[in-house]
PDB file of C-alpha atoms in Angstrom:
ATOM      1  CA  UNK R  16      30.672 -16.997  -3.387  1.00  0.00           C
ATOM      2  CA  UNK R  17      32.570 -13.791  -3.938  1.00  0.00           C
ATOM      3  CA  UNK R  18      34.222 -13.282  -7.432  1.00  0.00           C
ATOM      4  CA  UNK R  19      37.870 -13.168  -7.582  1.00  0.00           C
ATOM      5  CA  UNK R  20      39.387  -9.758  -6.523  1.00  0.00           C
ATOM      6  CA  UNK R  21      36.450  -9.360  -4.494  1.00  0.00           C
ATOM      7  CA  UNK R  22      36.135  -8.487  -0.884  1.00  0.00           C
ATOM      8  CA  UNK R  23      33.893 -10.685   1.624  1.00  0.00           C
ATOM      9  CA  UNK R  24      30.611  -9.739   2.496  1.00  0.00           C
ATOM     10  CA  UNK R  25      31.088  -9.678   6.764  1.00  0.00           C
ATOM     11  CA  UNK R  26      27.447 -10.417   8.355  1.00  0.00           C
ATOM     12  CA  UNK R  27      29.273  -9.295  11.691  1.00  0.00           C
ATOM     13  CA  UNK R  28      30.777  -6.054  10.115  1.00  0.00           C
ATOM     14  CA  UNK R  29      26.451  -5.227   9.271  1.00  0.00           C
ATOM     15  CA  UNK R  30      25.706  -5.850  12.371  1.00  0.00           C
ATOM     16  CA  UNK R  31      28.052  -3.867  14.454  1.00  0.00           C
ATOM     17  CA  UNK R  32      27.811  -0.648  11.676  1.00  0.00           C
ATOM     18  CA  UNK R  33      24.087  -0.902  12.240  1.00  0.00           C
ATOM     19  CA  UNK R  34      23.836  -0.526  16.149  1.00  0.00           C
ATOM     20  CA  UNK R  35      26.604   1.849  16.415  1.00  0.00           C
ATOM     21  CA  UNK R  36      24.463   4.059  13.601  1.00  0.00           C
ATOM     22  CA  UNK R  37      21.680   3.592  15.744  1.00  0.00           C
ATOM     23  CA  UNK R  38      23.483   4.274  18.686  1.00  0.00           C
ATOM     24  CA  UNK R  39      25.386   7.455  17.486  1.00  0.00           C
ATOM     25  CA  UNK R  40      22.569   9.312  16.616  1.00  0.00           C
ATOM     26  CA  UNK R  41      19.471   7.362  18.429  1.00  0.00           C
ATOM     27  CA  UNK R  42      17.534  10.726  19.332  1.00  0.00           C
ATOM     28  CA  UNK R  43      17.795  11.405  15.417  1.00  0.00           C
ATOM     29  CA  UNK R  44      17.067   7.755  14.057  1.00  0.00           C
ATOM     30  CA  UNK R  45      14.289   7.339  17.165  1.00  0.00           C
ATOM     31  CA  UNK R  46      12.384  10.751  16.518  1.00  0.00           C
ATOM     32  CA  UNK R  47      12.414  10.245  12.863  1.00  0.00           C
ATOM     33  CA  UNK R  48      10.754   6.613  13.034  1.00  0.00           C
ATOM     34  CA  UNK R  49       8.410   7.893  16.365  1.00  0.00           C
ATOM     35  CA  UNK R  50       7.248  10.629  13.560  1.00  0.00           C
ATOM     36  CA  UNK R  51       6.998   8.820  10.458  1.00  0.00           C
ATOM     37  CA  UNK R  52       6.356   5.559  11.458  1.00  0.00           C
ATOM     38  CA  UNK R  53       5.239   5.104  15.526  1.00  0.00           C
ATOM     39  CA  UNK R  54       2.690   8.209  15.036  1.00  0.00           C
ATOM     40  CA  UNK R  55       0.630   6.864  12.323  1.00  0.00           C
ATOM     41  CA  UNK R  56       0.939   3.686  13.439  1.00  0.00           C
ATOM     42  CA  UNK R  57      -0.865   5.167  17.292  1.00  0.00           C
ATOM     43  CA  UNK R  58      -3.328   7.143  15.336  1.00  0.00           C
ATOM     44  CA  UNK R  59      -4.504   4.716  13.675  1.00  0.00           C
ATOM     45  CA  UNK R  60      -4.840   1.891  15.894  1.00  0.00           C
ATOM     46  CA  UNK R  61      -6.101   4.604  18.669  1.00  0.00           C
ATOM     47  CA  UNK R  62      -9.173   5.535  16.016  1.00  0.00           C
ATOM     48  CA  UNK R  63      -9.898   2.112  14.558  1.00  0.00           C
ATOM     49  CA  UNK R  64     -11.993   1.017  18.675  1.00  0.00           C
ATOM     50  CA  UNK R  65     -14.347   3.914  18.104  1.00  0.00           C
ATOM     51  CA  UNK R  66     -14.937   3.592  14.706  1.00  0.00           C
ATOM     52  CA  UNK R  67     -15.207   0.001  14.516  1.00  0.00           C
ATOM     53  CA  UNK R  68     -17.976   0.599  17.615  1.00  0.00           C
ATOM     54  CA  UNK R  69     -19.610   3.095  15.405  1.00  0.00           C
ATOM     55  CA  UNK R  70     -20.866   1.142  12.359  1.00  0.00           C
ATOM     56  CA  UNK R  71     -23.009  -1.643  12.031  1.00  0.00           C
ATOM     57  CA  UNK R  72     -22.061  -4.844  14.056  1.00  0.00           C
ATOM     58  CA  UNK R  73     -23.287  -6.907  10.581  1.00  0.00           C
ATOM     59  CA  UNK R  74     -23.269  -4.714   7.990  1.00  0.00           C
ATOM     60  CA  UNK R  75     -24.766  -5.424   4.503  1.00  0.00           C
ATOM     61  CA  UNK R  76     -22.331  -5.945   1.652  1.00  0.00           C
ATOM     62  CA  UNK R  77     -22.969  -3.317   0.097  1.00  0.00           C
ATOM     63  CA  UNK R  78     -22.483  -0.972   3.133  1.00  0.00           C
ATOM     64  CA  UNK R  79     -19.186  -3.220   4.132  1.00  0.00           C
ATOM     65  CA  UNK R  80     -18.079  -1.891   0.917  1.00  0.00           C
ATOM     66  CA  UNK R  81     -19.267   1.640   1.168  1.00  0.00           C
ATOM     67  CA  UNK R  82     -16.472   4.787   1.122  1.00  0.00           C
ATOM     68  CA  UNK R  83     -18.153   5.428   4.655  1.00  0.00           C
ATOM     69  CA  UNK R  84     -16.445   2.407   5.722  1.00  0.00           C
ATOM     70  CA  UNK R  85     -13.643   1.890   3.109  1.00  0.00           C
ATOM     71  CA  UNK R  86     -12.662   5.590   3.154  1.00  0.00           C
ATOM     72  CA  UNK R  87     -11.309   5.775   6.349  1.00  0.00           C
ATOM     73  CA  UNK R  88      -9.491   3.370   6.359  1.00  0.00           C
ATOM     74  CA  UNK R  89      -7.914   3.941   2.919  1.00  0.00           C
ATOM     75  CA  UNK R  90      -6.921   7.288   3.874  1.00  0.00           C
ATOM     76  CA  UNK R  91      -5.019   5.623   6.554  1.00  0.00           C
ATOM     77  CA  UNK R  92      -3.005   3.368   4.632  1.00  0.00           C
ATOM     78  CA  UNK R  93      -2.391   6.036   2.295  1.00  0.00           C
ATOM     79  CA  UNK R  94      -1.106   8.141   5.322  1.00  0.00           C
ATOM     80  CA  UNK R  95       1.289   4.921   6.302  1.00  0.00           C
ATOM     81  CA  UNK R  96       2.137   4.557   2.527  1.00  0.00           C
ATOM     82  CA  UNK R  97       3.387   7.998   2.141  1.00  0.00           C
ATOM     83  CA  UNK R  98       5.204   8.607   6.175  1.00  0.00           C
ATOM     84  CA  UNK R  99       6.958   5.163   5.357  1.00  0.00           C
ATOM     85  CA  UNK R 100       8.249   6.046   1.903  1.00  0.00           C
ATOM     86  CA  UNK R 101       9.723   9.131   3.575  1.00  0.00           C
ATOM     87  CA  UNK R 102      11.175   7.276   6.645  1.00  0.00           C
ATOM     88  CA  UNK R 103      12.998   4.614   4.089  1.00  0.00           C
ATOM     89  CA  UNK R 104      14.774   7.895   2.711  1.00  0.00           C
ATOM     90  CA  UNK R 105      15.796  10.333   5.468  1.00  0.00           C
ATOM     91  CA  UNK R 106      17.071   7.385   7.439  1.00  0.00           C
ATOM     92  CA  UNK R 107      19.088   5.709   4.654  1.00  0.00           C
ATOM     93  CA  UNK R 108      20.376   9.356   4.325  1.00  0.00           C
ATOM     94  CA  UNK R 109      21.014   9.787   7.499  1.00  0.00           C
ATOM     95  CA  UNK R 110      22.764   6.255   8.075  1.00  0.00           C
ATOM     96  CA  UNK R 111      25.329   6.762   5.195  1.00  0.00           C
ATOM     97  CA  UNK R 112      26.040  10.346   6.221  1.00  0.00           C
ATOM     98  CA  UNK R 113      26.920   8.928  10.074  1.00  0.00           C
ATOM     99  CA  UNK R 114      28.807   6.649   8.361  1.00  0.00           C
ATOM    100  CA  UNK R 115      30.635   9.061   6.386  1.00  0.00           C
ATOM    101  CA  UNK R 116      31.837  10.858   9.527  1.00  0.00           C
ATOM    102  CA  UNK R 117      29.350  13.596   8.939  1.00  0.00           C
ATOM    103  CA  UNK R 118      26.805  14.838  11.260  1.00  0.00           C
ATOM    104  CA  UNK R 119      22.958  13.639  10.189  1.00  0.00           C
ATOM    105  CA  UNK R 120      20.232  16.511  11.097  1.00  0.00           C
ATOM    106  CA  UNK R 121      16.527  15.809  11.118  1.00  0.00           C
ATOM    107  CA  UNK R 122      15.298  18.749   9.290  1.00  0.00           C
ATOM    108  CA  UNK R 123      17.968  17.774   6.528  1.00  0.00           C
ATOM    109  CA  UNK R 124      16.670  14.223   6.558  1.00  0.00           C
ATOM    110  CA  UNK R 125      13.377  14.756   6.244  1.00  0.00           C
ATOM    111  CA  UNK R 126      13.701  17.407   3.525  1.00  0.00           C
ATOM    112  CA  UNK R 127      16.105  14.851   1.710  1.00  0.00           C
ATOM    113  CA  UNK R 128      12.964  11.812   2.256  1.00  0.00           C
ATOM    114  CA  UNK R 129      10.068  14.432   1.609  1.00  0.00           C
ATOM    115  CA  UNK R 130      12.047  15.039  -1.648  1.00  0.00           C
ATOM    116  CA  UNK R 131      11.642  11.516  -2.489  1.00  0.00           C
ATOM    117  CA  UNK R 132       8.266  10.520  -1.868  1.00  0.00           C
ATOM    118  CA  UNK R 133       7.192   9.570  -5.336  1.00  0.00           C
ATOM    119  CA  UNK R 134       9.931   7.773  -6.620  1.00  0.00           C
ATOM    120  CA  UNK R 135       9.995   5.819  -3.185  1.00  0.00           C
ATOM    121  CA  UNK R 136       6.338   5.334  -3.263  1.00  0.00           C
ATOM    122  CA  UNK R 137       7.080   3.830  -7.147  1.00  0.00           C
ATOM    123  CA  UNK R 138       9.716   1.538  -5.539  1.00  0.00           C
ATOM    124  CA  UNK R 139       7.748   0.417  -2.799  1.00  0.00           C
ATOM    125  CA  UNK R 140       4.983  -0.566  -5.406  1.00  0.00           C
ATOM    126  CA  UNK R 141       7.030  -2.205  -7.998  1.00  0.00           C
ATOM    127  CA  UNK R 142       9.040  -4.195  -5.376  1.00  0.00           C
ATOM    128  CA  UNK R 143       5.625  -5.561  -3.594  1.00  0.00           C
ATOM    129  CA  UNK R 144       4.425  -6.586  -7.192  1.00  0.00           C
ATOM    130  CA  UNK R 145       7.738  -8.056  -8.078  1.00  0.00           C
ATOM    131  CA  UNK R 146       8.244  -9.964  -5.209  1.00  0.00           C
ATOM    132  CA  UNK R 147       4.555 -10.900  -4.279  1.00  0.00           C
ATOM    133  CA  UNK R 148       4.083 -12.174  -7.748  1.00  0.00           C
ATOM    134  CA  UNK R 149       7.048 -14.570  -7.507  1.00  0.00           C
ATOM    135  CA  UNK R 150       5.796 -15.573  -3.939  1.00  0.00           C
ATOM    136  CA  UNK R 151       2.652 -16.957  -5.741  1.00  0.00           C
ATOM    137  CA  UNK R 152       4.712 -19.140  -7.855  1.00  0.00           C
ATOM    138  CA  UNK R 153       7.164 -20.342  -5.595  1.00  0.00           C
ATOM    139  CA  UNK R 154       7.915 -19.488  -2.086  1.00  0.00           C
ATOM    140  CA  UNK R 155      11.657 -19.414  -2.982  1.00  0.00           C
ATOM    141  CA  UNK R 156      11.817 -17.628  -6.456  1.00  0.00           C
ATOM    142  CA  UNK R 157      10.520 -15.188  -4.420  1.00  0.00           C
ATOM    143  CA  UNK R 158      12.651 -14.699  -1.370  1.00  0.00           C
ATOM    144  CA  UNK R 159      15.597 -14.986  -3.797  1.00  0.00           C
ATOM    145  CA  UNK R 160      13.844 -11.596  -5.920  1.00  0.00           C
ATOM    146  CA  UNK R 161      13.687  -9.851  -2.686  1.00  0.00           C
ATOM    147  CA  UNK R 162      17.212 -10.649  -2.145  1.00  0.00           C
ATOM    148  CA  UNK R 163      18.392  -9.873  -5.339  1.00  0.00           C
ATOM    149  CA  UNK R 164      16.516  -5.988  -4.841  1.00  0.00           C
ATOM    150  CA  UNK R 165      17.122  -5.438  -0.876  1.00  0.00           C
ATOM    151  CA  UNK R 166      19.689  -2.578  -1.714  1.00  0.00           C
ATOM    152  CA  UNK R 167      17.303  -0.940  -4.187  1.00  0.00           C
ATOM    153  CA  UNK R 168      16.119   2.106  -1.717  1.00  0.00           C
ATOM    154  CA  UNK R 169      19.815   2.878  -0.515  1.00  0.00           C
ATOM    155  CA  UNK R 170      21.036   2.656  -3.977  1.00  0.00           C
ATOM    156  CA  UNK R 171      18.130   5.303  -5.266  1.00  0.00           C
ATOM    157  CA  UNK R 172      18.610   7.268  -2.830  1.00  0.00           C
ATOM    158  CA  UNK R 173      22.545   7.804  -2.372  1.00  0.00           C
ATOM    159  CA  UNK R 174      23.355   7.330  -6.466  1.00  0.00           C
ATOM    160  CA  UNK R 175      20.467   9.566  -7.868  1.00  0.00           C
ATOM    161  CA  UNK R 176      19.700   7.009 -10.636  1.00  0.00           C
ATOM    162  CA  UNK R 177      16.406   5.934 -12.025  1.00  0.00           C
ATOM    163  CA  UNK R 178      14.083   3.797 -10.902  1.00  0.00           C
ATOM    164  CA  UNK R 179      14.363   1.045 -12.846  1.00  0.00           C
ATOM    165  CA  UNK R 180      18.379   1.492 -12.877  1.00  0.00           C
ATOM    166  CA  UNK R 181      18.418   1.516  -8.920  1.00  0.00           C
ATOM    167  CA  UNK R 182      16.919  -1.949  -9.312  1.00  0.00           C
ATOM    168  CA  UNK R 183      19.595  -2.985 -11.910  1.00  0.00           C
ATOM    169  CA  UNK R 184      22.286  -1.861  -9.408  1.00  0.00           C
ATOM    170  CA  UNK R 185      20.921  -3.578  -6.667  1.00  0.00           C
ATOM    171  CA  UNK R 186      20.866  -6.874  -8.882  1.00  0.00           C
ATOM    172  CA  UNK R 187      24.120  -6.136  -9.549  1.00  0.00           C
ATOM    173  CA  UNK R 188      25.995  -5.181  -6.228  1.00  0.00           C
ATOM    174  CA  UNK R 189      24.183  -8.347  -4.286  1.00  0.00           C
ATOM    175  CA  UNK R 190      25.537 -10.548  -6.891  1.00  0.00           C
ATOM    176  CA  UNK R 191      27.873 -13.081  -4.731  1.00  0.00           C
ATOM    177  CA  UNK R 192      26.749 -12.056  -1.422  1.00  0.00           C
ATOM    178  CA  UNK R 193      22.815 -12.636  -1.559  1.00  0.00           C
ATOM    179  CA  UNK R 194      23.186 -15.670   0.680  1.00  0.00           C
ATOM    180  CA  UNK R 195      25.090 -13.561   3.670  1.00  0.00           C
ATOM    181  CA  UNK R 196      22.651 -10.598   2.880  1.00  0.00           C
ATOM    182  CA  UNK R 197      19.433 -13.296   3.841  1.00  0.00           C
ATOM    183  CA  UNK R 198      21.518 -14.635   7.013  1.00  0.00           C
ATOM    184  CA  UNK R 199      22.138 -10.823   8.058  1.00  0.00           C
ATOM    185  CA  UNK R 200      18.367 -10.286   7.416  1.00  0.00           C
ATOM    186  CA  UNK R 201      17.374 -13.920   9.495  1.00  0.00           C
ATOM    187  CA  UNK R 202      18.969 -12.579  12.331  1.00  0.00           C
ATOM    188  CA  UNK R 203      17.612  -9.133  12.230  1.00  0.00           C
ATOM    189  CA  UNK R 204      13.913 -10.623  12.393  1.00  0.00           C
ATOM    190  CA  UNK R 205      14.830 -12.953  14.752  1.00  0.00           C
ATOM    191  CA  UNK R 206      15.900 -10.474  16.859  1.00  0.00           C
ATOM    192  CA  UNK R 207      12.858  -8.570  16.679  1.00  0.00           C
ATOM    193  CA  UNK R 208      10.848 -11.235  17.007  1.00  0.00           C
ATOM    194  CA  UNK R 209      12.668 -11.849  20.150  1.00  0.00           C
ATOM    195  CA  UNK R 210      11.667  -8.500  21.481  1.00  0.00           C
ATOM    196  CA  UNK R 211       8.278  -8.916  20.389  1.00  0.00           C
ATOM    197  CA  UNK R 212       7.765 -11.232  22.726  1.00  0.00           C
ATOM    198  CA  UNK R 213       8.050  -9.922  25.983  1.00  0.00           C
ATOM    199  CA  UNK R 214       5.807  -6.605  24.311  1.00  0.00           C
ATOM    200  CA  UNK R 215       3.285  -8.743  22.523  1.00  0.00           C
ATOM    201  CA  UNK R 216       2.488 -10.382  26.038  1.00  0.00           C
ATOM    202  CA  UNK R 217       2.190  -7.311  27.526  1.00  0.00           C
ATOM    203  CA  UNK R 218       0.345  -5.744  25.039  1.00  0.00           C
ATOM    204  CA  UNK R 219      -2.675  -8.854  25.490  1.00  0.00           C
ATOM    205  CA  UNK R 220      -2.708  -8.081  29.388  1.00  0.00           C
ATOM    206  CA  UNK R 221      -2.969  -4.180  29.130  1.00  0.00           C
ATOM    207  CA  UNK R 222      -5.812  -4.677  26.047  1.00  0.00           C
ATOM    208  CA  UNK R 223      -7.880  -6.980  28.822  1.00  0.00           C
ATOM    209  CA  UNK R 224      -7.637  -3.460  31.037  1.00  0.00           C
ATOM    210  CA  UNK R 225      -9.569  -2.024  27.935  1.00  0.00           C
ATOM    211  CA  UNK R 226      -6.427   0.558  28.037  1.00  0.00           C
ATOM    212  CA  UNK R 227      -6.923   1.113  24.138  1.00  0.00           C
ATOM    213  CA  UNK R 228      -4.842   3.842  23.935  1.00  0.00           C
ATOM    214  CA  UNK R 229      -2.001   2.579  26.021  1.00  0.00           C
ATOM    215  CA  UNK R 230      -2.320  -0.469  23.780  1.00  0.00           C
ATOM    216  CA  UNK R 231      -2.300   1.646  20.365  1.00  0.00           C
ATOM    217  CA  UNK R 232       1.301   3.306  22.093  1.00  0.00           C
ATOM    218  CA  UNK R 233       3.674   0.424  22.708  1.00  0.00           C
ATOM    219  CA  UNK R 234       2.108  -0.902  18.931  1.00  0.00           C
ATOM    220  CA  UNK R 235       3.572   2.173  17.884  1.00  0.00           C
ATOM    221  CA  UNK R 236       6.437   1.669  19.577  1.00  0.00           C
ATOM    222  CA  UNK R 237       7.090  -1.518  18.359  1.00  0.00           C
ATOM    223  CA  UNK R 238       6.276  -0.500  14.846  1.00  0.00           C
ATOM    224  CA  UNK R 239       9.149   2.553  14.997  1.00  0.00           C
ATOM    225  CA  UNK R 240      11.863   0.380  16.455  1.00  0.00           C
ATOM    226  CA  UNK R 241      11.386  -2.562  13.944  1.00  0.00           C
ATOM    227  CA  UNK R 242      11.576  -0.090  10.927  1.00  0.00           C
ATOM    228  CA  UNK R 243      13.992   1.862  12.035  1.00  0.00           C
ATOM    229  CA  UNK R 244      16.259  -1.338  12.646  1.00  0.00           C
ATOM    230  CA  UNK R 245      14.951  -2.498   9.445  1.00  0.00           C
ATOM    231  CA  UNK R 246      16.149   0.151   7.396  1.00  0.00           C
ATOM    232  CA  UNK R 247      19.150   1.253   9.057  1.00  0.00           C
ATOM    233  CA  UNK R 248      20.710  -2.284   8.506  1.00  0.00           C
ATOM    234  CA  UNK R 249      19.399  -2.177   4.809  1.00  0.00           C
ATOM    235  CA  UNK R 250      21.607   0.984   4.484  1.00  0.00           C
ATOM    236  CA  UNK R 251      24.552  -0.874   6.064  1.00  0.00           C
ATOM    237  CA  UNK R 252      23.800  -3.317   3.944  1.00  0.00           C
ATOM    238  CA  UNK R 253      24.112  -1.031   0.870  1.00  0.00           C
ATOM    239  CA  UNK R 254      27.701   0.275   2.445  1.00  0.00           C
ATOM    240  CA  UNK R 255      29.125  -2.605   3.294  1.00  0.00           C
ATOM    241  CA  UNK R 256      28.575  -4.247  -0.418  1.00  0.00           C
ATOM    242  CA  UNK R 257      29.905  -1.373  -2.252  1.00  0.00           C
ATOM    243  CA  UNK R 258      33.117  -1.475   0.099  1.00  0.00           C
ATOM    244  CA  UNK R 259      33.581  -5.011  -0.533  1.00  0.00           C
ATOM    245  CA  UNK R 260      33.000  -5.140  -4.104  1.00  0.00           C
ATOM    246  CA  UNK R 261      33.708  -2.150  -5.414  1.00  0.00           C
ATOM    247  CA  UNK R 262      36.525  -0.617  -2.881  1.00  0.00           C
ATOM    248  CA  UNK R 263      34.389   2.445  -2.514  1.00  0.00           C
ATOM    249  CA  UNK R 264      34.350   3.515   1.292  1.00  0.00           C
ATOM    250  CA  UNK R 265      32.177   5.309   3.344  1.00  0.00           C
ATOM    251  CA  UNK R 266      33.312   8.764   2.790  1.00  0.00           C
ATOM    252  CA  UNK R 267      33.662   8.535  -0.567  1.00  0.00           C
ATOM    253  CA  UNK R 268      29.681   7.610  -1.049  1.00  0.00           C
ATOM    254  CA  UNK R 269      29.381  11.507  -0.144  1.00  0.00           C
ATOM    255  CA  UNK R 270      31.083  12.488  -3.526  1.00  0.00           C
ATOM    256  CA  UNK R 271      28.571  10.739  -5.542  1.00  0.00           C
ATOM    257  CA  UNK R 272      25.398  12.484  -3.644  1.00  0.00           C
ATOM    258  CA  UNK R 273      26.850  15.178  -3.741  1.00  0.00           C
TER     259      UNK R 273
END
């Protein structure tokens, strides 16, 4: 429940704001995610066939554990690590600047998430901990947690706080409206995983084919479209709670970045 003098958190209003974002500027929102998200995502699964065909079919434990197999594929989750922490930013930059009525450009995205990649990486971390700590207790405890900081990367990277006082604000503005926030969330996953589908079906028949590559490219696909969905409504997510409980609107979010 809302406090008094609050506005109400509108799943529908997410929703709509998200698509139309997404919509508005999909070349933008589709290259950055392709980029930052799809190409990794294709390198990686396009590399993994040769190299698993490359080592030992039964390797020792001591070679399974060896940097010549461990390396590899560190670097590559370091690579996703760093592309994704960038992605979260320049889109949740360029989602409240559409919203804003200004015109999002990828160069000044990017620059804006490349700015960012620490602190986001920092973010990333202590959010998995948080929330994958309180999953161990309790299934629950720690859905609610992830509720209580899904606002945390918008609020970083629009307000220029800290770290640790992004996730205070988020705790703060989801107050009231956590319950709405996991329904919006439900039906975005749902959604993808309606999508999914139809893709993961094809995906099976084309891997049969031995079509690696082709296989590697609609993962990547898939990959870009759920996080940029993902993260786009996150941001609307973020606007939509500080116009409701705080009577701040779109435009004005510009003052405080800038």
């Amino acid at each position: 429940m809302a406090e008094a003098g609050e506005g109400r958190y509108e799943i529908a209003s997410v929703i709509s704001r998200s698509f139309e974002t997404i919509s508005s500027n999909l070349g933008l929102f589709a290259g950055l995610a392709l980029v930052l998200s799809g190409l990794p995502t294709f390198l990686l699964n396009a590399w993994l066939p040769s190299f698993n065909a490359n080592v030992d079919a039964a390797p020792s434990v001591a070679a399974a554990f060896s940097m010549a197999r461990l390396g590899p594929i560190l670097a590559a989750w370091l690579v996703a690590v760093v592309t994704g922490a960038v992605l979260q930013a320049a889109l949740t930059r360029a989602t409240v600047m559409h919203l804003s009525g200004e015109k999002p450009g990828f160069a000044q995205c990017l620059a804006v998430g490349a700015s960012m990649i620490l602190p986001m990486i920092g973010i990333g971390f202590l959010l998995a901990l948080g929330v994958g700590f309180a999953m161990l207790l309790l299934i629950v405890p720690g859905i609610i947690l992830w509720l209580c900081w899904s606002v945390v990367v918008p609020v970083y990277v629009q307000e220029k706080v800290g770290v640790l006082e992004a996730f205070g604000r988020s705790l703060e503005l989801t107050r009231g409206a956590r319950w709405r926030i996991f329904l919006t969330m439900l039906l975005v996953v749902v959604g993808l995983w309606l999508l999914s589908i139809p893709v993961g079906l094809l995906t099976a028949g084309i891997a049969t084919t031995g079509s690696f590559l082709l296989v590697a490219l609609l993962t990547a696909v898939t990959s870009a479209l759920g996080s940029m969905v993902s993260v786009t409504v996150q941001s609307c997510i973020y606007v939509e709670l500080r116009n409701v409980k705080e009577g701040v609107a779109p435009a004005d979010l510009e003052a405080i970045f800038a």
